[in-house]
CSV table of N, CA and C in Angstrom, one decimal:
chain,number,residue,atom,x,y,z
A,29,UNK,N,56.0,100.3,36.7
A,29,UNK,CA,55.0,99.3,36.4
A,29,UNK,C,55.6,97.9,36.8
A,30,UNK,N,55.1,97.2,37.7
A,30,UNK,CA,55.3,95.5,38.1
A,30,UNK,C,55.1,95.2,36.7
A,31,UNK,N,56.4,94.1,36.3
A,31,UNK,CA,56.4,93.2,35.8
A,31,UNK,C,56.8,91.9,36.4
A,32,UNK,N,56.0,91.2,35.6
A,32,UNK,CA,56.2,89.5,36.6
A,32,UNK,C,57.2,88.9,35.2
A,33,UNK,N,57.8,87.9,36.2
A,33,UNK,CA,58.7,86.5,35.0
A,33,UNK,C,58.6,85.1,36.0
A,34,UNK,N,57.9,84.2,35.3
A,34,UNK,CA,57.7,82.9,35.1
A,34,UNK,C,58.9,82.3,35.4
A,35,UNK,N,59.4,81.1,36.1
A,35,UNK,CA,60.3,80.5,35.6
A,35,UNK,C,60.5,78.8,36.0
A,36,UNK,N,60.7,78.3,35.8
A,36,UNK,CA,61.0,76.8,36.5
A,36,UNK,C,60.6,75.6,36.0
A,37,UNK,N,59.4,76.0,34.8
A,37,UNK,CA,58.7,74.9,34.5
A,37,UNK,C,59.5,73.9,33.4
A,38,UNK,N,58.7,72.6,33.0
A,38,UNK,CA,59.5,71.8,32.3
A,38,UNK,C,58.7,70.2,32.2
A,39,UNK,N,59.1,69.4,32.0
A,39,UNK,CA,59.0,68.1,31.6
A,39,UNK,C,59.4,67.5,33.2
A,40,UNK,N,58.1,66.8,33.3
A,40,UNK,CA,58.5,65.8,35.2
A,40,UNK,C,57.5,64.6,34.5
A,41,UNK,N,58.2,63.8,35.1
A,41,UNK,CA,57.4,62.2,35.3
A,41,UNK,C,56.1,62.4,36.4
A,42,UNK,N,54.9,61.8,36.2
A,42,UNK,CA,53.6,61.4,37.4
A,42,UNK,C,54.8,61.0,38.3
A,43,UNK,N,54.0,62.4,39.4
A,43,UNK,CA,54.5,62.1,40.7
A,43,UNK,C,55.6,62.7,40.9
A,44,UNK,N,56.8,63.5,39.9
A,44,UNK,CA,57.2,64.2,40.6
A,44,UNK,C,57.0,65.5,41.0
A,45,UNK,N,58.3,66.4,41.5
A,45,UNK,CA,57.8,67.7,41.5
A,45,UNK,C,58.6,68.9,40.5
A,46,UNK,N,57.9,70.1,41.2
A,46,UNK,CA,58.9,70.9,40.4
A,46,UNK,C,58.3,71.8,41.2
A,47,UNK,N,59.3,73.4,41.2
A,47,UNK,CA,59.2,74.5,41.7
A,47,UNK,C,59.1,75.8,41.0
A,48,UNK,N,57.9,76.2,40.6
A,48,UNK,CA,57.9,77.5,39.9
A,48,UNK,C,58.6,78.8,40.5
A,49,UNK,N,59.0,79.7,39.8
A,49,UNK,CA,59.0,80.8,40.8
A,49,UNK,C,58.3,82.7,40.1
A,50,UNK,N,58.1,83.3,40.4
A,50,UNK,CA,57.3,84.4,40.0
A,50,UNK,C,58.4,85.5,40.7
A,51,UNK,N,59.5,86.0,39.7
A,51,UNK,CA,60.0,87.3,40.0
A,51,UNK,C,59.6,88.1,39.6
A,52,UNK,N,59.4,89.9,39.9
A,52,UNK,CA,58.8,90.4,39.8
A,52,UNK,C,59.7,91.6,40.1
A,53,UNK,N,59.5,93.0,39.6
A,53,UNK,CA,60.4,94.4,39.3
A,53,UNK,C,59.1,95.3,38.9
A,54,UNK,N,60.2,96.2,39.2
A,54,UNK,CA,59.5,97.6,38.6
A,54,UNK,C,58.7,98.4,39.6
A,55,UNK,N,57.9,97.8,40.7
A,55,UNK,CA,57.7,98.1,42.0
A,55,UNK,C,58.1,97.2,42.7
A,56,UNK,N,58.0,97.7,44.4
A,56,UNK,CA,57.6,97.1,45.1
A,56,UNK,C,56.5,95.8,45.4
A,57,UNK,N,56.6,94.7,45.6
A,57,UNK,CA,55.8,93.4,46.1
A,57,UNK,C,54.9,93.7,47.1
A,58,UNK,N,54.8,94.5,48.1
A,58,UNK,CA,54.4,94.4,49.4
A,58,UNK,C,53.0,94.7,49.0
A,59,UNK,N,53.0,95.2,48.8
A,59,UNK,CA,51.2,95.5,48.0
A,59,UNK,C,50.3,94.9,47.3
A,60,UNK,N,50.6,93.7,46.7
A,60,UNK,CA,50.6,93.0,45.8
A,60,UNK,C,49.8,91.5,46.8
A,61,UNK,N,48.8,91.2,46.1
A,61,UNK,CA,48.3,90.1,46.2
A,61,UNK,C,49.3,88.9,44.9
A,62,UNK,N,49.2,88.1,45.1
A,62,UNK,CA,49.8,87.3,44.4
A,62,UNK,C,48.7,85.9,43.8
A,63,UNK,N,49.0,85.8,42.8
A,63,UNK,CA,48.4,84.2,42.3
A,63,UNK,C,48.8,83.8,41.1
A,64,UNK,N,48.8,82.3,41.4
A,64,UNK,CA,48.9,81.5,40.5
A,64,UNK,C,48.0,81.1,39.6
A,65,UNK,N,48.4,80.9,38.3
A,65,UNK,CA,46.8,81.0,37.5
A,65,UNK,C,47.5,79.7,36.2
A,66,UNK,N,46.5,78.9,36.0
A,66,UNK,CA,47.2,77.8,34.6
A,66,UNK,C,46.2,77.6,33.8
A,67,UNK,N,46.8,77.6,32.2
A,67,UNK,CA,45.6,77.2,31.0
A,67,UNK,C,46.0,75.7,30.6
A,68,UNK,N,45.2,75.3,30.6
A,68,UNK,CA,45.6,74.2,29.6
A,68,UNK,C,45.0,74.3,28.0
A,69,UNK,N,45.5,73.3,27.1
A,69,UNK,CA,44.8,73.2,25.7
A,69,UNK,C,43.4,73.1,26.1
A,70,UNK,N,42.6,74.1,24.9
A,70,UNK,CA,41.1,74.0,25.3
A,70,UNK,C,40.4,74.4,26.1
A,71,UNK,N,41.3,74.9,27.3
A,71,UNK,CA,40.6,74.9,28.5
A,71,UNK,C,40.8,76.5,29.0
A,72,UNK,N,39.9,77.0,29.7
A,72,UNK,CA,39.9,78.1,30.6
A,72,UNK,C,41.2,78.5,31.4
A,73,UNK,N,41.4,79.7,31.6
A,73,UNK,CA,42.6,79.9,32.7
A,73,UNK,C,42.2,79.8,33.7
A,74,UNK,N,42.6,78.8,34.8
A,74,UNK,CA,41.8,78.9,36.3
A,74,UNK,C,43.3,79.4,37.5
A,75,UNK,N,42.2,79.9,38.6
A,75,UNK,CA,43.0,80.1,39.4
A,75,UNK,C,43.4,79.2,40.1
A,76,UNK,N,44.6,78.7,40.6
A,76,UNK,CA,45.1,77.6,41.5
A,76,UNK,C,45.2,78.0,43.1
A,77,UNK,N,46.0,79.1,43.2
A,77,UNK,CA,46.4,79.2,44.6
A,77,UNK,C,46.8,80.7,44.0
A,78,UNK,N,46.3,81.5,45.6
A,78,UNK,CA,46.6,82.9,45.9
A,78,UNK,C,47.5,83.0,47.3
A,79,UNK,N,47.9,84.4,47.2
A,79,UNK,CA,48.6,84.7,48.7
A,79,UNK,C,48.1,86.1,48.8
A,80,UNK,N,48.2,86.2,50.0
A,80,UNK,CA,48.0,87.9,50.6
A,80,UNK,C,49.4,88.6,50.5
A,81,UNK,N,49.0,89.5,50.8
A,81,UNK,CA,50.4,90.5,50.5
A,81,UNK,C,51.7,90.4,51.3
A,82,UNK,N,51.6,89.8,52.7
A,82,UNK,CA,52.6,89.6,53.3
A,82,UNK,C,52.4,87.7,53.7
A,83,UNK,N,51.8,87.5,52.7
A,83,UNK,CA,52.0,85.8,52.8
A,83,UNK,C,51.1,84.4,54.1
A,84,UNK,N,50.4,85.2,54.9
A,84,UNK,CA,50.0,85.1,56.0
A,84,UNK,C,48.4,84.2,55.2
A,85,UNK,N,48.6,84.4,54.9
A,85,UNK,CA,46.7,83.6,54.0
A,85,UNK,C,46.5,83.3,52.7
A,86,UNK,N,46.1,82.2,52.1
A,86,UNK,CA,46.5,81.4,51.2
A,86,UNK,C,45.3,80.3,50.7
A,87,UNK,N,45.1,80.4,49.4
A,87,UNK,CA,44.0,79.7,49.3
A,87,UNK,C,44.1,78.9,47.7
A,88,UNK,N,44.0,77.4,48.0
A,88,UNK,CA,44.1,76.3,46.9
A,88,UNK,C,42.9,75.9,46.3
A,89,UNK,N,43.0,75.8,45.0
A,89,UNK,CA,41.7,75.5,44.5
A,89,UNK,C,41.9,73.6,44.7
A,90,UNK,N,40.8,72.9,44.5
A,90,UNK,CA,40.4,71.7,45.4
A,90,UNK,C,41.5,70.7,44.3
A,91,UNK,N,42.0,71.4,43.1
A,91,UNK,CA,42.4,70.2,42.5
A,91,UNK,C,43.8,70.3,43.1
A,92,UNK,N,44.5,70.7,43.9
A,92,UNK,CA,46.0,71.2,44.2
A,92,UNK,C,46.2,71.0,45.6
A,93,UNK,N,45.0,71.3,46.3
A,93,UNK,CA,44.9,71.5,47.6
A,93,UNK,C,45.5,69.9,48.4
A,94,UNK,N,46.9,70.4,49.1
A,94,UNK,CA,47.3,69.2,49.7
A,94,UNK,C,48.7,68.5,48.8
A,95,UNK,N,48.7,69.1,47.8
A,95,UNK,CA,50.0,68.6,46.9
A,95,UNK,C,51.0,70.1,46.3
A,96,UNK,N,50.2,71.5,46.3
A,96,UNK,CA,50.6,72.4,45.8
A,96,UNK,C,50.9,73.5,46.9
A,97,UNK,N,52.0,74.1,47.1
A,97,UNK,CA,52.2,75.1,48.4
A,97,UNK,C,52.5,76.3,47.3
A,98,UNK,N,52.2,77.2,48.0
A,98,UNK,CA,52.3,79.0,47.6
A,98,UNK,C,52.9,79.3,48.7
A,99,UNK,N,54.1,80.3,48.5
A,99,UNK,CA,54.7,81.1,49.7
A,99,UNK,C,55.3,82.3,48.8
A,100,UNK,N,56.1,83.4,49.3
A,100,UNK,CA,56.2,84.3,48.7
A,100,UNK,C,57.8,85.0,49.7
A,101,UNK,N,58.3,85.4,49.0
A,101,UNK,CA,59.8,86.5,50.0
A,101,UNK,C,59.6,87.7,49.4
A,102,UNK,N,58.8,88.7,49.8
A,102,UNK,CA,58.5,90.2,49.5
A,102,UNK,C,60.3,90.7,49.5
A,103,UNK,N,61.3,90.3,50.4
A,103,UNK,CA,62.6,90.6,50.5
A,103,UNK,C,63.2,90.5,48.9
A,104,UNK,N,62.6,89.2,48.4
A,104,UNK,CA,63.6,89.0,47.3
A,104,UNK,C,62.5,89.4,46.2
A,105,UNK,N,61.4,89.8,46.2
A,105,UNK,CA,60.4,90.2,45.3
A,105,UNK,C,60.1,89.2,44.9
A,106,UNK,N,59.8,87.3,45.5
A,106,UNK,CA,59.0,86.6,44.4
A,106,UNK,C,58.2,85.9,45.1
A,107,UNK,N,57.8,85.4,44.2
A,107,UNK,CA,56.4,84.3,44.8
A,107,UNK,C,57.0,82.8,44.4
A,108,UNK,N,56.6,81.7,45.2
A,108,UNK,CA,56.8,80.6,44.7
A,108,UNK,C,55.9,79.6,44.4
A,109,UNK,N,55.7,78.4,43.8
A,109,UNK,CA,54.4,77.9,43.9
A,109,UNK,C,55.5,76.4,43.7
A,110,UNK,N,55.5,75.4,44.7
A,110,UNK,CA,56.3,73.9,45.2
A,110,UNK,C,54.9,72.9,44.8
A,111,UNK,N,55.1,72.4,44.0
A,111,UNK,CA,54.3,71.3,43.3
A,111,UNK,C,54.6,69.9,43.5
A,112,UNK,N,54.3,69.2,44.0
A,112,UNK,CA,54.2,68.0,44.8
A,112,UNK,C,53.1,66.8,43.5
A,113,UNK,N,53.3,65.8,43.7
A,113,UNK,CA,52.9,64.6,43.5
A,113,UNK,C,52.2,65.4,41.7
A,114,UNK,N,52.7,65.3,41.2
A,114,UNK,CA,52.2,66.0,39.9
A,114,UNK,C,51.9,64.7,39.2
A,115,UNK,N,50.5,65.2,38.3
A,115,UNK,CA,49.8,64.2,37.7
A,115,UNK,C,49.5,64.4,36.6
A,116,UNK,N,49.1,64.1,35.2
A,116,UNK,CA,48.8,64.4,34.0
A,116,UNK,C,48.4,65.7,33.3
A,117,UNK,N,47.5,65.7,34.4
A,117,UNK,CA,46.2,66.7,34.8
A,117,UNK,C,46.7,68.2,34.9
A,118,UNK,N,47.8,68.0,35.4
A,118,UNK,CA,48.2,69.8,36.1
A,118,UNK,C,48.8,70.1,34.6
A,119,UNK,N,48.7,69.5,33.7
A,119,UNK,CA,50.2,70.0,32.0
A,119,UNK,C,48.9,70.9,32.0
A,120,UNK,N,49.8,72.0,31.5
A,120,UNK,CA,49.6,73.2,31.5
A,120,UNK,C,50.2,74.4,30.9
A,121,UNK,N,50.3,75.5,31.0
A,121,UNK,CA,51.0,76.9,30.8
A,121,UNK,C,50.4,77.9,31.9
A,122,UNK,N,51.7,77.8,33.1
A,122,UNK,CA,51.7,78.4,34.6
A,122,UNK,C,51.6,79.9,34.5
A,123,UNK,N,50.7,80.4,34.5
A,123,UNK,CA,51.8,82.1,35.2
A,123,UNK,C,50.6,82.5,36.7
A,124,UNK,N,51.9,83.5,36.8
A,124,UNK,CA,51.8,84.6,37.6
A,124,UNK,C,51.2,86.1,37.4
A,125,UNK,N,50.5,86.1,38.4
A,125,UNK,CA,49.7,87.3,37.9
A,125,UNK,C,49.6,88.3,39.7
A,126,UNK,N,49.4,89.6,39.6
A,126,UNK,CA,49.4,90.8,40.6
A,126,UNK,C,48.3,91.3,40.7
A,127,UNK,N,47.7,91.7,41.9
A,127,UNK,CA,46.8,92.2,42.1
A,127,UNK,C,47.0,93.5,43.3
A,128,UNK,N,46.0,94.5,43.3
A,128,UNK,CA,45.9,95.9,44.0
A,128,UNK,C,44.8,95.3,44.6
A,129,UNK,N,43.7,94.4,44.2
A,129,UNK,CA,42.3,94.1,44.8
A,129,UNK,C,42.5,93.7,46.4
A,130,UNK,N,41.9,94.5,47.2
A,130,UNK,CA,42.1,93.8,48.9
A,130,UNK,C,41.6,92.3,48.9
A,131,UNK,N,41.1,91.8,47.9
A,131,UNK,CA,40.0,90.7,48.2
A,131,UNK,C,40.6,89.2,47.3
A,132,UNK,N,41.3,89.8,46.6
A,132,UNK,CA,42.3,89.1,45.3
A,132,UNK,C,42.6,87.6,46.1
A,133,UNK,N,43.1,87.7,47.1
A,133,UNK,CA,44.0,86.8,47.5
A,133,UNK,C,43.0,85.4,47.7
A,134,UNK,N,41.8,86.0,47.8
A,134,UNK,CA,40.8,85.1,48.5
A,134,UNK,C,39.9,84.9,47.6
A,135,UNK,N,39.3,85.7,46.5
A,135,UNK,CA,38.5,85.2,45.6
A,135,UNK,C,39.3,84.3,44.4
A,136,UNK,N,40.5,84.5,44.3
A,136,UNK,CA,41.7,83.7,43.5
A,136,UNK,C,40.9,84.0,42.1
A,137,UNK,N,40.5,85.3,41.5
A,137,UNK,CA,39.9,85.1,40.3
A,137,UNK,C,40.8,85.9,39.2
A,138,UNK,N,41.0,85.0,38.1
A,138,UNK,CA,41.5,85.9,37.1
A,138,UNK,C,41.3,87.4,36.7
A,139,UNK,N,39.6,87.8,37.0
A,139,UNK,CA,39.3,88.9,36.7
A,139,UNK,C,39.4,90.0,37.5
A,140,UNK,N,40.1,89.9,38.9
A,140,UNK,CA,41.3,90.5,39.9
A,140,UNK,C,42.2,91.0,40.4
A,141,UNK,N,43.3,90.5,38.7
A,141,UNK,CA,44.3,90.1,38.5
A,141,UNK,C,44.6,91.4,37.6
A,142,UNK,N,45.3,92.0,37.6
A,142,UNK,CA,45.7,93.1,36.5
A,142,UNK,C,47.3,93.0,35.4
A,143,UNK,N,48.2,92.6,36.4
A,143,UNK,CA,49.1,92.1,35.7
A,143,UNK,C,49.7,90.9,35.6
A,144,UNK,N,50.4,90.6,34.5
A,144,UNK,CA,50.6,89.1,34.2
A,144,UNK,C,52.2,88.8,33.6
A,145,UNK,N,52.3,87.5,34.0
A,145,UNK,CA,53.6,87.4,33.4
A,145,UNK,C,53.3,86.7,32.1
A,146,UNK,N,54.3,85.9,31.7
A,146,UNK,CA,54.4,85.6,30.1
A,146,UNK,C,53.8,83.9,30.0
A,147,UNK,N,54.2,83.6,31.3
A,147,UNK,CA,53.5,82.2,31.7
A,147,UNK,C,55.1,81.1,31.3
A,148,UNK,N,54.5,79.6,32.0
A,148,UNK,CA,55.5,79.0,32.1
A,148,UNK,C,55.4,77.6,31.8
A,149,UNK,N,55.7,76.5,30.9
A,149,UNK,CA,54.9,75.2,30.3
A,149,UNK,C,55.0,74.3,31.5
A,150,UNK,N,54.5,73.4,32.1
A,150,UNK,CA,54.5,72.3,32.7
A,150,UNK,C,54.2,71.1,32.3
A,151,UNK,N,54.8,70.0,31.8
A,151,UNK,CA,54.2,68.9,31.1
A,151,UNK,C,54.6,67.8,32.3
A,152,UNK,N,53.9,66.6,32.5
A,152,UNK,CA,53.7,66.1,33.1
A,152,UNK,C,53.5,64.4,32.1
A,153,UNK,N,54.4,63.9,32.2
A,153,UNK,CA,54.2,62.6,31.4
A,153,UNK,C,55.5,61.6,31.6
A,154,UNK,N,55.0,60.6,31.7
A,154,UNK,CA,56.0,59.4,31.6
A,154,UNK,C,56.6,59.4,30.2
């Protein structure tokens, strides 16, 4: 059974960055659509950014798009997600989530998504 683990997150000042990363065991990666998914207080879990299974196609949801990169090393089993110019906005609780759906990578929807990791805090404040 894939299991995912969260890891990286923390406390950044507006504007800097941080680098999550999504390791993952128990199977094989290669199969695996990948995404990134964050809740905030109150708020819905939305999808951020997906990858395809060998990394080649990649899709940002509009609030990230241009500041947030997704890449993945099937070699080392993880996914990464490199967060750029971070703003109030993105404080959150990050995870990673797996998908078997051919289509996963590109509809970036939680209900796609079958397994999950434990998730990861991101705060964002001066």
């Amino acid at each position: 059974q894939l299991q995912l683990v969260e890891s990286g997150g923390g406390l950044v000042q507006p504007g800097g960055s941080l680098r999550l990363s999504c390791a993952t065991s128990g199977v094989t990666l290669d199969y695996y659509a990948i995404g990134w998914f964050r809740q905030a207080p109150g708020k819905e879990r939305e999808g951020i950014s997906c990858i395809s299974t060998r990394g080649g196609l990649t899709v940002y949801a509009d609030s990230v798009k241009g500041r947030f990169t997704i890449s993945r090393d099937n070699a080392k089993n993880t996914v990464y997600l490199q967060m750029n110019s971070l703003k109030p906005e993105d404080t959150a609780v990050y995870y990673c989530a797996a998908s078997l759906v051919g289509s996963a990578w590109s509809s970036c929807r939680r209900a796609d998504f079958g397994s999950w990791g434990q998730g990861t805090q991101v705060t964002v404040s001066s």
